[in-house]
C-alpha positions as a Python dict, from the first residue, in 0.01 Angstrom:
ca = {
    (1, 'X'): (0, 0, 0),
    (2, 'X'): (114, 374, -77),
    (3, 'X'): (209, 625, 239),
    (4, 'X'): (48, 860, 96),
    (5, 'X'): (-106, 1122, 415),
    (6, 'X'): (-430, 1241, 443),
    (7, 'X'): (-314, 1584, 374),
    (8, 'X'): (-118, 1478, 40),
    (9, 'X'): (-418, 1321, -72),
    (10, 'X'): (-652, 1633, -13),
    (11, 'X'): (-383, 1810, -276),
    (12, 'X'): (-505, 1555, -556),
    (13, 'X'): (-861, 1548, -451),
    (14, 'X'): (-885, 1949, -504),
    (15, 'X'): (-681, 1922, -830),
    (16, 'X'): (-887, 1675, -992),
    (17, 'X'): (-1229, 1736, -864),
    (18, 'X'): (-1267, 1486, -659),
    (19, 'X'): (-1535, 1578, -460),
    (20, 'X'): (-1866, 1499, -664),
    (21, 'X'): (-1722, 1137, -740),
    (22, 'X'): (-1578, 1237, -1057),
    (23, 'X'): (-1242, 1258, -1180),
    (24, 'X'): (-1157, 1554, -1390),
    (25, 'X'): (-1361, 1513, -1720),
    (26, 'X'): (-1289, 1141, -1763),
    (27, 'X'): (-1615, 900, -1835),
    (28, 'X'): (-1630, 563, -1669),
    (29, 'X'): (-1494, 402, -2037),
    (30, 'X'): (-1193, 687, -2077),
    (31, 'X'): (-1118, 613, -1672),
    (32, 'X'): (-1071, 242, -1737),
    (33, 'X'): (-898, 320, -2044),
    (34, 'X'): (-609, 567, -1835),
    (35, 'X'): (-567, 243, -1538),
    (36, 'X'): (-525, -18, -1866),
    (37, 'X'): (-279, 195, -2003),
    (38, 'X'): (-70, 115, -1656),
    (39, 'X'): (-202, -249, -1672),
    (40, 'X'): (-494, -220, -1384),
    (41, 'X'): (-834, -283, -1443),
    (42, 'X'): (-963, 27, -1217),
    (43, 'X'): (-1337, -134, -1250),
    (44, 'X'): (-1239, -451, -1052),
    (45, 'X'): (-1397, -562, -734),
    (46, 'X'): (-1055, -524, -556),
    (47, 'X'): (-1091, -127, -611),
    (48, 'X'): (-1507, -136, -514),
    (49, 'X'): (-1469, -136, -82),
    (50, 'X'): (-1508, 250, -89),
    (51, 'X'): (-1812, 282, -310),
    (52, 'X'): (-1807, 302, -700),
    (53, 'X'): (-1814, 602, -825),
    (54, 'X'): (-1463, 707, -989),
    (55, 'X'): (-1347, 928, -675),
    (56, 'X'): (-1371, 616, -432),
    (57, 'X'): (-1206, 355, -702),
    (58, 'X'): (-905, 612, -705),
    (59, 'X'): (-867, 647, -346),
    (60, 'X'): (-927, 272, -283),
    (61, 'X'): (-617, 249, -549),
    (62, 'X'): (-400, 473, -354),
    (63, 'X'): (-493, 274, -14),
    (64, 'X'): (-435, -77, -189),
    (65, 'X'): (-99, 4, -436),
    (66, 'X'): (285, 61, -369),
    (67, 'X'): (414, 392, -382),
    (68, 'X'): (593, 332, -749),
    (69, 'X'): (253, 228, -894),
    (70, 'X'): (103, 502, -742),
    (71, 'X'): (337, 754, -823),
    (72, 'X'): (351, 667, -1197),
    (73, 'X'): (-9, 671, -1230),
    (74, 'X'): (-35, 1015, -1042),
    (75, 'X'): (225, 1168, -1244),
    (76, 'X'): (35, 1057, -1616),
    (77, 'X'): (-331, 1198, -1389),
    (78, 'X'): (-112, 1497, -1370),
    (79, 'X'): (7, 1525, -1748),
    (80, 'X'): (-365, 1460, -1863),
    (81, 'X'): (-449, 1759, -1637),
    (82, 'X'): (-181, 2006, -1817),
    (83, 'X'): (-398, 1916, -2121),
    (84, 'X'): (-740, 1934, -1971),
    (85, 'X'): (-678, 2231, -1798),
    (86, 'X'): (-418, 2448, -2052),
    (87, 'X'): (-462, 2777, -1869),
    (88, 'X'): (-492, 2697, -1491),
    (89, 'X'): (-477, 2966, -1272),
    (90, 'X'): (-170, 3087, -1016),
    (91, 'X'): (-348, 2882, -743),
    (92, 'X'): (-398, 2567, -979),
    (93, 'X'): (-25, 2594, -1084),
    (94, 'X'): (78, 2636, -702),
    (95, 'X'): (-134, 2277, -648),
    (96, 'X'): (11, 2139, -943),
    (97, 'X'): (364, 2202, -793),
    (98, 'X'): (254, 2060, -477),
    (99, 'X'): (123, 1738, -643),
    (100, 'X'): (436, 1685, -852),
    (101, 'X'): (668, 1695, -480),
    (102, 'X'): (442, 1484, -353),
    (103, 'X'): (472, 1225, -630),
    (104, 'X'): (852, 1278, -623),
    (105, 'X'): (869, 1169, -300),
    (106, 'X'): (673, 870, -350),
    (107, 'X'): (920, 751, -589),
    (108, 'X'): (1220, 836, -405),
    (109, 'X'): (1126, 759, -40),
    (110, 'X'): (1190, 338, -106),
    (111, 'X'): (1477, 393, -289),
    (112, 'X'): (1685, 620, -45),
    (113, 'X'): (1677, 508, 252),
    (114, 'X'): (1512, 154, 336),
    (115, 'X'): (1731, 118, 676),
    (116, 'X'): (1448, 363, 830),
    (117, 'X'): (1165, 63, 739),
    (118, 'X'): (1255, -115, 1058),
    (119, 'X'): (1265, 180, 1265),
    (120, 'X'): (907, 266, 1142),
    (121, 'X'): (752, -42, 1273),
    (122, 'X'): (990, 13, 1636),
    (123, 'X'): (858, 344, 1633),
    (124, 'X'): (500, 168, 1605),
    (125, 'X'): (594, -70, 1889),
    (126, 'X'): (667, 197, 2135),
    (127, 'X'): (369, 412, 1993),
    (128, 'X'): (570, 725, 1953),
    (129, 'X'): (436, 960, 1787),
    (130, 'X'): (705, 1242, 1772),
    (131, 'X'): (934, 959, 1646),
    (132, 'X'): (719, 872, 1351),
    (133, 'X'): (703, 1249, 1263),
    (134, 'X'): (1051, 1271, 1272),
    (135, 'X'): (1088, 945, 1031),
    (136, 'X'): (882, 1091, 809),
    (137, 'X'): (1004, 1417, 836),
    (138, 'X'): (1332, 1257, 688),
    (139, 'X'): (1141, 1047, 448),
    (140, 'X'): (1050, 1362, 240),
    (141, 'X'): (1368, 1580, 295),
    (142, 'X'): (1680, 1370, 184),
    (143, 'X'): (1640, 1508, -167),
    (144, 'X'): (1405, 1834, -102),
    (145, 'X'): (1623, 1950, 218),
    (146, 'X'): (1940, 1767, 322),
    (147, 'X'): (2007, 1980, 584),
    (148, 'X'): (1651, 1973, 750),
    (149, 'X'): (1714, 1541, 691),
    (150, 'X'): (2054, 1595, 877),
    (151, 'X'): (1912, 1762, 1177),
    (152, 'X'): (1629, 1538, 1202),
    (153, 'X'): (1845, 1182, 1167),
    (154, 'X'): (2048, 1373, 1514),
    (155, 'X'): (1729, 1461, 1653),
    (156, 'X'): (1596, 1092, 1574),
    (157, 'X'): (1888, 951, 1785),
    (158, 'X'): (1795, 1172, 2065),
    (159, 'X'): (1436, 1062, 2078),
    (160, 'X'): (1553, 703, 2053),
    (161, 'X'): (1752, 788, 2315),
    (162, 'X'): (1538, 1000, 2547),
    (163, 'X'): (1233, 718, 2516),
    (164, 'X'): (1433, 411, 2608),
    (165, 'X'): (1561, 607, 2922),
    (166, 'X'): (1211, 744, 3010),
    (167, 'X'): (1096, 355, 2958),
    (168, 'X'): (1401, 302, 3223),
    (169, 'X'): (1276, 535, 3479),
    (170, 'X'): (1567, 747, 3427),
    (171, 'X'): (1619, 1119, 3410),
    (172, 'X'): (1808, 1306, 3193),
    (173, 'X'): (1916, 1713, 3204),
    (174, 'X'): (1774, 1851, 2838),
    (175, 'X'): (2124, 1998, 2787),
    (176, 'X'): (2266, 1627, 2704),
    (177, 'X'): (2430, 1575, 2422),
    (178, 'X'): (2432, 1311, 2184),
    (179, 'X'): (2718, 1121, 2284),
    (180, 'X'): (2638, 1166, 2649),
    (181, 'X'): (2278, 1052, 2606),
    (182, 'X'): (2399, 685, 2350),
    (183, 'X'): (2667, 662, 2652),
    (184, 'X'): (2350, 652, 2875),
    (185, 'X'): (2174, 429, 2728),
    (186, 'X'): (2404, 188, 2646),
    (187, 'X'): (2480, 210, 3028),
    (188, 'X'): (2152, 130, 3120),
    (189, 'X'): (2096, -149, 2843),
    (190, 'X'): (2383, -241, 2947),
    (191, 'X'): (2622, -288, 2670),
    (192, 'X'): (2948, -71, 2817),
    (193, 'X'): (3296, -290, 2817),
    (194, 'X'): (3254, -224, 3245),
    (195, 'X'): (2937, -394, 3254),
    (196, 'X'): (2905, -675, 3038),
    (197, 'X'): (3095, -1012, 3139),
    (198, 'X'): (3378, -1095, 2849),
    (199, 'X'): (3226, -1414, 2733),
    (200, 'X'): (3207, -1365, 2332),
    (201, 'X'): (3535, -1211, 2181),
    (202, 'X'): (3272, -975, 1952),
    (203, 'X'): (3190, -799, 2254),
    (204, 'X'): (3418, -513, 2243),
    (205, 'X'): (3405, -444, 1865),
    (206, 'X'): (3044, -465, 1882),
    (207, 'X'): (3043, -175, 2138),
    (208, 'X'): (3315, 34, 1943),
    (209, 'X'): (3104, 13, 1665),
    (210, 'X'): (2830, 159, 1832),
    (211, 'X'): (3017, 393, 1989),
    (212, 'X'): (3142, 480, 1669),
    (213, 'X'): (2802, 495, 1495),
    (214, 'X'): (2716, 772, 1751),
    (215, 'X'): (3048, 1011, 1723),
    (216, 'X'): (3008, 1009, 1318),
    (217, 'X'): (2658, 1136, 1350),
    (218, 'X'): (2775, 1404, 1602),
    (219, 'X'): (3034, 1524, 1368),
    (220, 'X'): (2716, 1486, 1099),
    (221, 'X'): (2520, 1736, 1287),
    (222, 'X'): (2819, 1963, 1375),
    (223, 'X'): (2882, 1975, 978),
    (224, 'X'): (2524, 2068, 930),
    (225, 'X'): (2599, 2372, 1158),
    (226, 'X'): (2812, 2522, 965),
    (227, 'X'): (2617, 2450, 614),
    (228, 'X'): (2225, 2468, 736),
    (229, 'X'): (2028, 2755, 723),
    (230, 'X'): (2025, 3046, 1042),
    (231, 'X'): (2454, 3069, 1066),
    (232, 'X'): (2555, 3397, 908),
    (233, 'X'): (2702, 3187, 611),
    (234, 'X'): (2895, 3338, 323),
    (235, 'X'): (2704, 3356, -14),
    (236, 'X'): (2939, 3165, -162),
    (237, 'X'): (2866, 2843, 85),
    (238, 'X'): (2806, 2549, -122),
    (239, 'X'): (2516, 2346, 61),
    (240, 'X'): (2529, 1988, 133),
    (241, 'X'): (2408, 1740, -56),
    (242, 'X'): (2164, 1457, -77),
    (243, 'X'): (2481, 1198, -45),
    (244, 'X'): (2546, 1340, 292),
    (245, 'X'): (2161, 1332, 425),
    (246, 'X'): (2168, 977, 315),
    (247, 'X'): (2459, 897, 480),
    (248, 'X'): (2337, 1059, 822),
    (249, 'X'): (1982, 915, 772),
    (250, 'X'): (2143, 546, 720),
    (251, 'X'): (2329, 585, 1047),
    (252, 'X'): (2076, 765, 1244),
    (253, 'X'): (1839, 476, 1169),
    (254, 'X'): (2127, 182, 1206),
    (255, 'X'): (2175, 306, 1538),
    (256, 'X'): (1802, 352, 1643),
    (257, 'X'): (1727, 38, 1529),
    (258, 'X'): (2030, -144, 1766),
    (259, 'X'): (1954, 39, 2051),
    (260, 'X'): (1552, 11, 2058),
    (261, 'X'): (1584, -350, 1962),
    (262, 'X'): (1811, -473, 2228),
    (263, 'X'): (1572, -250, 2473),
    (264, 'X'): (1338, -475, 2337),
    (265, 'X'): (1496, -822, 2352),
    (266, 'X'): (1583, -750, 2737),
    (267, 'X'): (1197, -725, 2806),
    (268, 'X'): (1223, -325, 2957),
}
């Protein structure tokens, strides 16, 4: 099924008319025509759960279909538009633009960074909803906004952080940093070279690792400091790019997903 949101679905349902139960000017014979064109047969009882009218067999598509499927039927919906429509007005075009980020992201956010799946479903296991935001916060900036992805894939580690503890029944000053708050946890779990018995020789490196994961996503954020947006930068400042966000993403959500899962496995 498709992530679309609730509010990126509203976008298409005001651009193509949605509300009546049509679908811009197609008839029930050109709509089946556009889905056969991408190999579905929109008139199926598989799309018929919402109602029948063309409006609900659209939006039971979206619910039912991957976000590549989705997106590449969106984006020809879009095209036919353009063609429909040839002079839209400012606000139309403003939608329009709207729509086509929206479908962007669809096709990018499986291809970028699939490490963050598993931290989705933790995030549903520990029913945070600040962490979700900040997944999909990240979801939708890698390419759009590195640096917003950057911050968020620190702030992601905090949270991680900050909700096993809080789980622990400990408390921590808001003026911890990230390497003081992974040192914390990984105290508590416990996973530091002091408090875990030597009995596998994987032990240490396991824990450097980890360590490690933590002080490269520090120096992550730090470099976003003096790229992001709000520093006093020279015009000449190149910003960063995707590449990096993905990099900081992949190790924000490596790291999230080690921690919350051994929280997990020691019944907390």
């Amino acid at each position: 099924m498709s992530d679309l949101s609730s509010s990126e679905k509203v976008l298409f349902e005001r651009l193509f008319g949605m509300r009546s139960g049509y679908v811009l000017d197609f008839t029930n014979a050109t709509f089946a025509e556009f889905f056969r064109e991408h190999g579905i047969d929109i008139y199926s009882e598989r799309y018929a759960f919402n109602g029948n009218s063309k409006a609900k067999r659209l939006r039971a598509f979206w619910e039912l279909e991957p976000n590549d499927l989705v997106a590449d039927v969106l984006s020809a919906m879009l095209d036919y538009w353009t063609r429909v429509v040839p002079t839209p007005t400012d606000d139309q075009l403003a939608l329009g633009e709207k729509c086509k980020q929206v479908i962007h992201r669809l096709r990018t956010s499986g291809l970028t960074h699939p490490s963050l799946d598993n931290v989705k479903g933790l995030a549903a296991v520990f029913n945070a909803q600040y962490l979700k935001n900040q997944i999909q916060r990240m979801d939708q900036a890698v390419d759009s906004d590195p640096e917003l992805a950057i911050g968020t894939a620190k702030e992601l580690v905090e949270t991680c952080c900050r909700t096993i503890l809080g789980e622990q029944g400990k408390l921590v000053d808001r003026s911890c940093d990230i390497p003081q708050l992974v040192k914390a946890v990984l105290k508590e779990l416990p996973l530091l070279p002091e408090n875990v018995p030597e009995f596998g020789k994987g032990t240490e490196i396991i824990k450097r690792l980890t360590s490690n994961l933590a002080s490269v996503l520090q120096g992550l954020a730090e470099l976003r400091n003096l790229y992001g947006t709000g520093h006093g930068k020279e015009a000449e400042t190149q910003s960063i790019t995707p590449r990096h966000a993905k990099l900081a993403v992949g190790i924000a959500a490596t790291l999230a997903t080690f921690l919350f899962e051994t929280h997990k496995e020691m019944g907390r």
